[in-house]
Structures are given as C-alpha cells and as structure tokens.
Coordinates of C-alpha atoms and ligand atoms in Angstrom, one line a residue:
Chain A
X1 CA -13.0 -3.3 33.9
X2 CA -9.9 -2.1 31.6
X3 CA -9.9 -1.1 28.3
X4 CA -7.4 -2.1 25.5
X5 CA -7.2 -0.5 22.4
X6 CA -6.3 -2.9 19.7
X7 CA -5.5 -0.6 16.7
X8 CA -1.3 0.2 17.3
X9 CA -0.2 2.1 14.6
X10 CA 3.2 2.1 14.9
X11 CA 5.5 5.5 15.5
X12 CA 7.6 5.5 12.6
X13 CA 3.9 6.3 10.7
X14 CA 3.7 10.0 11.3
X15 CA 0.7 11.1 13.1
X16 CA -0.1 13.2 10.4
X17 CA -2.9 14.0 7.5
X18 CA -1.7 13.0 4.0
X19 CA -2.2 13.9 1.1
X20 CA -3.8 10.9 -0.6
X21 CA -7.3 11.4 -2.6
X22 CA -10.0 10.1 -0.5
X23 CA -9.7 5.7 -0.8
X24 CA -6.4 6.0 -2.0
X25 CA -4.9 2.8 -1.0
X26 CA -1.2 4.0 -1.1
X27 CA -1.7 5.3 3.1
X28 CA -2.6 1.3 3.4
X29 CA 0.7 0.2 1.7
X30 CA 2.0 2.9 4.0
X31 CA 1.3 1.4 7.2
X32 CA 2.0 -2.4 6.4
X33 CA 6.0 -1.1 5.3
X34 CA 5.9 0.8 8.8
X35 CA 4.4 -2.3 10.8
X36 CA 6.8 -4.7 9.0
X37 CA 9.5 -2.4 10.3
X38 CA 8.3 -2.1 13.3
X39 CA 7.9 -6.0 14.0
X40 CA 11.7 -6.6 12.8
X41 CA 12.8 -3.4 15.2
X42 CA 14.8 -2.3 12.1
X43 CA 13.7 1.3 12.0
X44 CA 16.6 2.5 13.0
X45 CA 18.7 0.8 10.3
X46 CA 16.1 1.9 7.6
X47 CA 17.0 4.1 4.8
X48 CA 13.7 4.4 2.4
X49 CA 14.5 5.6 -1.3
X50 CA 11.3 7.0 -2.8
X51 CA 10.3 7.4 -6.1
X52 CA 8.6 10.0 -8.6
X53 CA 4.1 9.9 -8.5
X54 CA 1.7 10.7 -5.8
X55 CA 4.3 8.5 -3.1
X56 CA 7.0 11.3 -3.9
X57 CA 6.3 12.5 -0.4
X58 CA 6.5 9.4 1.8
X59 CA 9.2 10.7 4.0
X60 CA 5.8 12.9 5.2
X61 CA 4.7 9.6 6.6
X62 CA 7.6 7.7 7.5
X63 CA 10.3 8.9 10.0
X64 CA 13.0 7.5 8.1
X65 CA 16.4 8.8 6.6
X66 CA 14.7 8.9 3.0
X67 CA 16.7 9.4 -0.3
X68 CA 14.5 10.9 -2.8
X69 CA 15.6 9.4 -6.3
X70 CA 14.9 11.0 -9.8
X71 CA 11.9 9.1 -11.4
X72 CA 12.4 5.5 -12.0
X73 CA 15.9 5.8 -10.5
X74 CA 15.3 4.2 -7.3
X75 CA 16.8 0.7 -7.4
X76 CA 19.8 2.2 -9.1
X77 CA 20.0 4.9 -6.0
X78 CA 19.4 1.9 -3.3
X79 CA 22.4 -0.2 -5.3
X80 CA 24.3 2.8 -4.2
X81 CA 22.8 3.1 -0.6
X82 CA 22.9 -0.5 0.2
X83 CA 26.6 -1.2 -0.9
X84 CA 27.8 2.0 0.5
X85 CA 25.5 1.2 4.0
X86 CA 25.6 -2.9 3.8
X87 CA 24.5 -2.8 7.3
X88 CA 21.7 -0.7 6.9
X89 CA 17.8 -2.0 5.5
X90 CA 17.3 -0.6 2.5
X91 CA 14.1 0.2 0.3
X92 CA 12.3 1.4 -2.5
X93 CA 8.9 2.6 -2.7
X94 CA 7.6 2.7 -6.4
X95 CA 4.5 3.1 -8.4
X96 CA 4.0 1.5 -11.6
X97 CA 4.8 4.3 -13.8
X98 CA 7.9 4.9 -12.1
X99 CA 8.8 0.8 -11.9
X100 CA 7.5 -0.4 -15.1
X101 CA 7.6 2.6 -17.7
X102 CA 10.7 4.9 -17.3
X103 CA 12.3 3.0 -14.7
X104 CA 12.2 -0.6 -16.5
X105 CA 16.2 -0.5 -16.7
X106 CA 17.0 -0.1 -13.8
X107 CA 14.6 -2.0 -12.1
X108 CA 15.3 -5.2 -13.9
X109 CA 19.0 -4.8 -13.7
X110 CA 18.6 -4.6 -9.8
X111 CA 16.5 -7.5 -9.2
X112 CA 19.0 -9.5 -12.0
X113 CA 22.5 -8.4 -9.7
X114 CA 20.6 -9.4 -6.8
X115 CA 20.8 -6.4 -4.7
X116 CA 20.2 -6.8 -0.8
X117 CA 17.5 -4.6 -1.2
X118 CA 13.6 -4.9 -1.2
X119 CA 11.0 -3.1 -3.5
X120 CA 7.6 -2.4 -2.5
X121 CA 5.8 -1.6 -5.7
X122 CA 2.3 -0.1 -6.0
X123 CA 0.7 -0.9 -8.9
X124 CA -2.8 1.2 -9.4
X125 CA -2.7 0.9 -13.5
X126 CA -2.5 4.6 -14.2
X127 CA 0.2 7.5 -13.9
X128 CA -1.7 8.9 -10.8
X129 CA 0.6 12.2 -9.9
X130 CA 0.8 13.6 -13.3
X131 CA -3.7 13.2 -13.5
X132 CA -4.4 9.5 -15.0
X133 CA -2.2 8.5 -18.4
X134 CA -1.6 5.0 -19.4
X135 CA 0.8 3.4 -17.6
X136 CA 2.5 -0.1 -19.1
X137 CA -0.2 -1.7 -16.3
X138 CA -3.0 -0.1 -17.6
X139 CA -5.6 -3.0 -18.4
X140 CA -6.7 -3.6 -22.3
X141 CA -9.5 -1.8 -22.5
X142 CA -9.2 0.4 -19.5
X143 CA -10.1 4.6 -20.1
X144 CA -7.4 6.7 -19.4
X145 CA -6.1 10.3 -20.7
X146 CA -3.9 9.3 -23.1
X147 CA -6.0 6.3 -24.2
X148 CA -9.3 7.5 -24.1
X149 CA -10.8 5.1 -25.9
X150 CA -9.4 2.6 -23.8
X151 CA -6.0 0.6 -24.1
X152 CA -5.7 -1.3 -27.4
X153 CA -3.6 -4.7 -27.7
X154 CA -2.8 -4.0 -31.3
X155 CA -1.9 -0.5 -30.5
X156 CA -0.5 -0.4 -27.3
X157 CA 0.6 -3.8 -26.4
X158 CA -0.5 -5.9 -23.4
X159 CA -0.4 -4.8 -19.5
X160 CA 3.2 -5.9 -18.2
X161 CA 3.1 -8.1 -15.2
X162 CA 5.8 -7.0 -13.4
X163 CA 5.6 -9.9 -10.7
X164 CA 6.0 -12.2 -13.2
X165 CA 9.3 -10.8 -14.7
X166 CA 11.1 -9.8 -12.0
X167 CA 10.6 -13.5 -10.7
X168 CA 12.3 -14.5 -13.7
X169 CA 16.1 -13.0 -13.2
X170 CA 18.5 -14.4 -11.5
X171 CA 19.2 -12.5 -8.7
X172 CA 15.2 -12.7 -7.4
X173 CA 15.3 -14.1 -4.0
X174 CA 11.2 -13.4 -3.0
X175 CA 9.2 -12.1 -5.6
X176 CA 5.4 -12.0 -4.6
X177 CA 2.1 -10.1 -5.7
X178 CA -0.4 -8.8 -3.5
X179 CA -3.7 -6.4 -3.3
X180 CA -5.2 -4.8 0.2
X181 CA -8.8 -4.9 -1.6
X182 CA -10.2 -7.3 1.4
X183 CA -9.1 -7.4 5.0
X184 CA -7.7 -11.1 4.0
X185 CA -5.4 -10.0 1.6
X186 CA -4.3 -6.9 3.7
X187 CA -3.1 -9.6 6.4
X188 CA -1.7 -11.0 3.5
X189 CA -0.3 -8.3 2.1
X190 CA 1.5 -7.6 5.5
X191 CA 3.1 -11.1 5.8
X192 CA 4.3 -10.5 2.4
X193 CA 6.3 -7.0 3.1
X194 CA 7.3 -8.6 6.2
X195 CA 8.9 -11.7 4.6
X196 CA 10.4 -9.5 2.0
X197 CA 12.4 -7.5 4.5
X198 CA 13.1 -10.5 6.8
X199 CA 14.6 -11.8 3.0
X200 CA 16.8 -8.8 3.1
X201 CA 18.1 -9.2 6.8
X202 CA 18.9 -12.7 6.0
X203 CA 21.3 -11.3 2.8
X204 CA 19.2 -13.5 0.4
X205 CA 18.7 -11.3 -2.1
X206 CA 16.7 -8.9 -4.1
X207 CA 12.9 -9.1 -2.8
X208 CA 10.2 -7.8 -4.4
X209 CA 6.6 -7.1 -3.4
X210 CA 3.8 -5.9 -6.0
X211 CA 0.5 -4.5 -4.4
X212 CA -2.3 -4.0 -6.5
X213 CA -3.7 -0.4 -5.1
X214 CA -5.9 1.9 -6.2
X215 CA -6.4 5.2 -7.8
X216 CA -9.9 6.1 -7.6
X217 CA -9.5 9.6 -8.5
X218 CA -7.9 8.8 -11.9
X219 CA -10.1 5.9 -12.6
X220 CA -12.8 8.1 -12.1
X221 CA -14.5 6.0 -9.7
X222 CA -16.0 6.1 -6.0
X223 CA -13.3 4.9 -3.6
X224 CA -15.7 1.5 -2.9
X225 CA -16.0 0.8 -6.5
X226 CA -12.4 1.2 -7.3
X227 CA -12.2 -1.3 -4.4
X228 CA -14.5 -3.8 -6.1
X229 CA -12.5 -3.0 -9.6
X230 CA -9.5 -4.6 -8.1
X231 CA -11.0 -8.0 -7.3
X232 CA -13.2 -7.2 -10.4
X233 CA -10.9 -6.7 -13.1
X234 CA -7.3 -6.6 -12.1
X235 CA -6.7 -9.9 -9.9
X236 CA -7.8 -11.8 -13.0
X237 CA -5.6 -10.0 -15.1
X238 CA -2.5 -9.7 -12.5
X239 CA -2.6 -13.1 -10.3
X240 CA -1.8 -13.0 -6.2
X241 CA 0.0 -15.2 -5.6
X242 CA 4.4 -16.0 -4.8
X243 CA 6.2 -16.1 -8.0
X244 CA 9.6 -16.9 -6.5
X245 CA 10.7 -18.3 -3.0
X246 CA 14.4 -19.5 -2.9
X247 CA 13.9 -20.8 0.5
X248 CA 11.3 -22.6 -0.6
X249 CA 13.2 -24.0 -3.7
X250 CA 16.3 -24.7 -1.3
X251 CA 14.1 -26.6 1.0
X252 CA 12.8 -28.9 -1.6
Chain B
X1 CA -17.2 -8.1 26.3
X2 CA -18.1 -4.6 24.7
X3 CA -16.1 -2.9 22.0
X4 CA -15.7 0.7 20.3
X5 CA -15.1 2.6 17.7
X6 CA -13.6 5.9 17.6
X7 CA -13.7 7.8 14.6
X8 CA -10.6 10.6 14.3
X9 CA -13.0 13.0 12.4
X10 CA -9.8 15.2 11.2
X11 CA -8.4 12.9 9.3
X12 CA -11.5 10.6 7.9
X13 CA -12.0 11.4 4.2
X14 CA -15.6 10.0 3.6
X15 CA -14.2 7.0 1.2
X16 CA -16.4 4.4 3.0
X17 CA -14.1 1.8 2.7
X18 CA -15.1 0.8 6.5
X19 CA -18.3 0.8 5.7
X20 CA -18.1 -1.6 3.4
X21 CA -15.5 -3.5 5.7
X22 CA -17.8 -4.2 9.0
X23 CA -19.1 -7.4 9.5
X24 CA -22.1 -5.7 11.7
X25 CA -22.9 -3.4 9.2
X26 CA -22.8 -0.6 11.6
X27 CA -20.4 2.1 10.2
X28 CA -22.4 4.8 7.9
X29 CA -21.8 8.4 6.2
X30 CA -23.0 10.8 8.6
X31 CA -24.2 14.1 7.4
X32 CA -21.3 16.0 9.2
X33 CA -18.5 17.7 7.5
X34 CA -14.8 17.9 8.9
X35 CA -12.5 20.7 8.2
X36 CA -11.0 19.3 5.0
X37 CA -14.8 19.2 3.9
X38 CA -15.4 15.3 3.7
X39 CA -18.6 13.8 5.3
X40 CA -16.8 11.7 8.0
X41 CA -17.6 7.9 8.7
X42 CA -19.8 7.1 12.1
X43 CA -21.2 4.3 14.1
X44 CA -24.4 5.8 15.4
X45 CA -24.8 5.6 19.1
X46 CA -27.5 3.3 19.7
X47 CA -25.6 0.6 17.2
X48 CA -22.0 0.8 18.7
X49 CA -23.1 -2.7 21.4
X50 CA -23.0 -4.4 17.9
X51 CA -19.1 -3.9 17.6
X52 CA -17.2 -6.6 17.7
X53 CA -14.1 -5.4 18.2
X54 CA -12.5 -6.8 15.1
X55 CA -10.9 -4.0 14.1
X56 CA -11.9 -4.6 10.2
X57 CA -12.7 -1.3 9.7
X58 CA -9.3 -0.1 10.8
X59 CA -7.5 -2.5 8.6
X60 CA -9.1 -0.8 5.5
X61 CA -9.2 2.4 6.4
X62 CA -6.1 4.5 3.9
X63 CA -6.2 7.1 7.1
X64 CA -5.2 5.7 10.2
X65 CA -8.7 7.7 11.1
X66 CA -10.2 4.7 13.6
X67 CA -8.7 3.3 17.0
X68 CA -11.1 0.3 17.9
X69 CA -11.0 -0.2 21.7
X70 CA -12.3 -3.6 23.7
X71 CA -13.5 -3.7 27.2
X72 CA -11.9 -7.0 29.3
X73 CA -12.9 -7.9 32.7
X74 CA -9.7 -7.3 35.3
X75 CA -8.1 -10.6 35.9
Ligands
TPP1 C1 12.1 12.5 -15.6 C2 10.6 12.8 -15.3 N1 9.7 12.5 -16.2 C3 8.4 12.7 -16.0 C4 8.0 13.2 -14.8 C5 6.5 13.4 -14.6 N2 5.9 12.5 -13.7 C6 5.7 12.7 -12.4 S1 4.9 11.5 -11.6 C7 4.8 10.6 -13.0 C8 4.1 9.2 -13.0 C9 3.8 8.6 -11.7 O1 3.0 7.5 -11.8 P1 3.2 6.2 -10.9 O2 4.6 5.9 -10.8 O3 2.3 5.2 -11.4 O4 2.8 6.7 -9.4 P2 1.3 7.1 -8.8 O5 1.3 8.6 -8.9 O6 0.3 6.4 -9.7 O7 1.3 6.6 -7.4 C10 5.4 11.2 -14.1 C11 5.4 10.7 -15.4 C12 9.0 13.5 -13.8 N3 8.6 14.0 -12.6 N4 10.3 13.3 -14.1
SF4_2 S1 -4.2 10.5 -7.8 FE1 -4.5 8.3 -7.5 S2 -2.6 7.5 -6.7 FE2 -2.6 9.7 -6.5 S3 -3.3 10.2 -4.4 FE3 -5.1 10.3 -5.8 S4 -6.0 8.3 -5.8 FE4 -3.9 8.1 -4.9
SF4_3 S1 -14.4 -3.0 15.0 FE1 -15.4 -4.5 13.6 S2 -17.6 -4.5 14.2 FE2 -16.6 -2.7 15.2 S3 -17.1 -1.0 13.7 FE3 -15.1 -1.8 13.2 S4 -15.5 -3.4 11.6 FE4 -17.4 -2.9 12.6
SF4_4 S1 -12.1 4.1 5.9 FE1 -11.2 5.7 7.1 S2 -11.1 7.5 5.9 FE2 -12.5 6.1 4.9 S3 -14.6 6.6 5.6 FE3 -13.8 5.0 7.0 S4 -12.8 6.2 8.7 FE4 -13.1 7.6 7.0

C-alpha cells in the first residue's frame, strides 16, 4: 500500500499565510497564475507587474521578479518590461478598480498595440483595499460606500464589461471571462490563464483573462453567499464565456 | 481505495467554501479555533472512509489549507 497525495501546489506559490479576508477568492486566482506557470516551466522567465488594491502584495505569494506599478499603471509598466525583456513572460495582475476605473487608458491602449503581454484581471465589483466604493463594475443596484443606496443607471451609468471591450481592439489576440465560483469553472478558469500565457509564448498578442472573484468582506456577505452571488447575480450580468480567439478566427 | 483529508489548521480561515464543495458532504465547522482566531474546517473521524479523493475541496479552498491524499495498492 502507497500513498499519493494529489493536491501539488506548485513552488513558485509561497508556502505562506496571506493576507486575504477569509473566502476571498483572489488566493484562488493566485494559484491558477502559479500552476499555469508552472505547467509551461516559464517561471524562470516570469516578471509579474502588480497593481494597486488588496493584490498590491502578490510578490508575498509568488516567487517572481515582481515590478510594483503605481495604480492602474500596470500595462503601461509591462509595455516597458516586455519590450525592454522580449524574451521574458510578462504579466499584470489587476483588480477592477485598478483596470477599469483609473487605469482605463492605459489598459485599452495596451490591449489596442497588442503588447506580448497577458493580463489577469480580477473583477470582485467593489474597490476592495481602500474598504468597498463603487467601482465601474459595481452592478446596478448593488450597495456600496459610495453608493449606498445602491448603483443607479441614470446616475452612475451602467457596469463596464471589460471582457467585452478589450475583445474589441485590434491588438486582442485571447480575450476570455471566467469565475472560480464552482469547481467546473475553476478548471476552467485554469485552462483559460494557461491558454492566455501559452498566447504570449507563441508572440500572438495581447491576452486577457477576466475572473469574476469575490469580495465578501466588502459586500458584506458570508464567504458562501458571496460564492452563490457570483453565479446569482454577476454571471448574468458579466457572461463566461471567449470573446476573442485569433487562432480560432485563423483556423476558420 | 481509501482517501484523506488533511486540514492545515494554520492557515484555514473558517470560509466554508469546502464545505460547500464536497460531494460527500463530509467537511464541517468544528468548534476549534486556530491561532489567527478562525474556527477551522474538519472532516470528523468516523466520516473520513466517505472521501473520495476528489480533491474538490482543495480546488475551492482561497488557502492552499487542504492536501487530499489517496491510498493505491503497490503494483
Ligand atoms: C493614485 C492612487 N489613487 C488612489 C489610491 C487608493 N486606492 C488603493 S487600492 C484602490 C482600489 C483597489 O480596488 P481594486 O483594483 O478593485 O482591487 P481590490 O482591492 O478589489 O482587489 C484605491 C482607489 C492609490 N493607492 N493610488
Ligand atoms: S477586502 Fe475584499 S478583495 Fe480585499 S482581501 Fe478582503 S475580501 Fe479580498
Ligand atoms: S477530497 Fe472530495 S470527498 Fe474528500 S473531503 Fe475533499 S471534497 Fe470531500
Ligand atoms: S476552504 Fe480552506 S480556508 Fe475555507 S474553510 Fe475550507 S479549508 Fe478552511
């Protein structure tokens, strides 16, 4: 009789406590960028540049040469990276008030030049670090600080969907959305950073993966009802699902 | 061909994601309290021959807090 053990996390994940609210699903996108890496056997080649919210520390978790770029600055600092490094993998880690609210320029002018680098963006609806204001994600209707009444169309404008725009410019080689709500659609989820790397390996272009996460803490909910929220109320709202594939669109 | 859980207490939060995860329905809150002061996840002893092994508790966990371990017969 021999036993296995089947869980491997891999060793660029630091064997080490973070700092995550309890259910936070950030250590989950964590460990699917480090097992993507892993499987490729590019984390020697991999510079990480992370961005400004509760992910500000992810060189804590990942033993990678890290850059840590100003808030919402991270595609612009992994232009720099990548065409200074070509030879290196290069990545952004972003939440959604980071990406999609003072880092809109810069994100959409990366993914539009096409940029050899990929973007792993969490998307949990709310400003988490700074304690739970409306981010441009935050759903109509949804309670936060700043919108305590809950977001307003008229007022406010509707959620952006990210996915959907980035998949739109030019330069977009893989653009695809995600969530890790469901052992399915973490395996899922996992295929999808994968791919998006591989994307990057093969010089295809910019590649972009969304994951819907969660911020129970913020959205003042237990970790297993956040969970539920995301199948709930936000994959209705934000669609899984590949918005762009050029090697699908070549092959055809 | 029997399986385990192991729970790394330190670093379990008490968000039950795992709980709600397992097929079997065998993972619960136990009434113990690690360092950081979260009531850490368990499989109670007389339930762990219901594990399957399928490690779906360790794919939703945030915390890297479970190694799942199966038992094979040496070829
Ligand atoms: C230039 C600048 N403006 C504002 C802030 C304050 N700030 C820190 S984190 C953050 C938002 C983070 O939210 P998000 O990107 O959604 O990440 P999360 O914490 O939810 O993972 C803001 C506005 C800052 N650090 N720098
Ligand atoms: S505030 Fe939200 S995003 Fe930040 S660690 Fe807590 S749950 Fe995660
Ligand atoms: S390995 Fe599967 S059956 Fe065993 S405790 Fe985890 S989820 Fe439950
Ligand atoms: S999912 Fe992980 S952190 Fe959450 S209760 Fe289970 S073992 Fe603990």
């Amino acid at each position: 009789m021999q036993e296995i053990r089947v869980t491997n996390y891999p060793e660029v994940l630091v064997d080490r406590p973070t700092h995550y609210c309890p259910g936070c699903q950030h250590g989950i996108a964590h460990r699917l960028v480090a097992e993507a890496l892993t499987d490729l056997g590019v984390v020697d080649k991999t510079i990480a540049v992370s961005s400004i919210g509760c992910s500000v520390f992810l060189y804590n978790y990942l033993n990678l040469d890290t850059v840590e770029a100003p808030h919402g600055r991270a595609p612009a600092v992994a232009t720099g990276v990548k065409r200074a490094r070509p030879d290196a993998v290069v990545f952004t880690y972003q939440g959604d008030g980071d990406l999609a609210s003072i880092g809109m320029a810069e994100i959409m002018h990366c993914a539009n030049r096409g940029e050899r680098v990929t973007v792993i963006f969490v998307n949990n609806t709310v400003y988490g670090m700074t304690g739970g204001q409306m981010a441009p994600t935050t759903l109509v209707g949804q309670k936060t600080t700043t919108c305590p009444g809950g977001r307003c169309l008229e007022r406010e404008g509707a959620p952006i969907r990210m996915s959907e725009i980035i998949a739109s410019l030019g330069g977009t080689a893989y653009c695809e959305r995600v969530a890790v709500n469901t052992v399915k659609n973490v395996l899922g989820a996992k295929k999808a950073i994968r791919k998006a790397f591989q994307y990057q390996l093969d010089g295809k272009g910019f590649s972009f993966v969304e994951v819907l996460s969660t911020c129970p803490t913020n959205w003042r909910m237990t970790p297993v009802a956040a969970n539920e929220r995301v199948a709930s109320e936000m994959i209705p709202y934000f669609p899984l699902g590949t918005f762009k594939d050029i090697a699908a669109t070549e092959g055809a | 061909m029997p399986s385990r859980v192991q729970f790394r207490e330190d670093r379990c939060k008490g968000c039950l994601l795992c709980v709600q995860a397992c097929p079997s329905g065998i993972i619960q809150q136990s009434s113990r309290f690690n360092q950081q002061g979260y009531k850490v996840a368990e499989v109670p002893a007389e339930r762990m021959a219901e594990c399957k092994g399928c490690a779906f508790c360790a794919i939703m966990c945030p915390d890297f807090a479970i190694h799942v371990f199966k038992t094979k017969e040496a070829a």
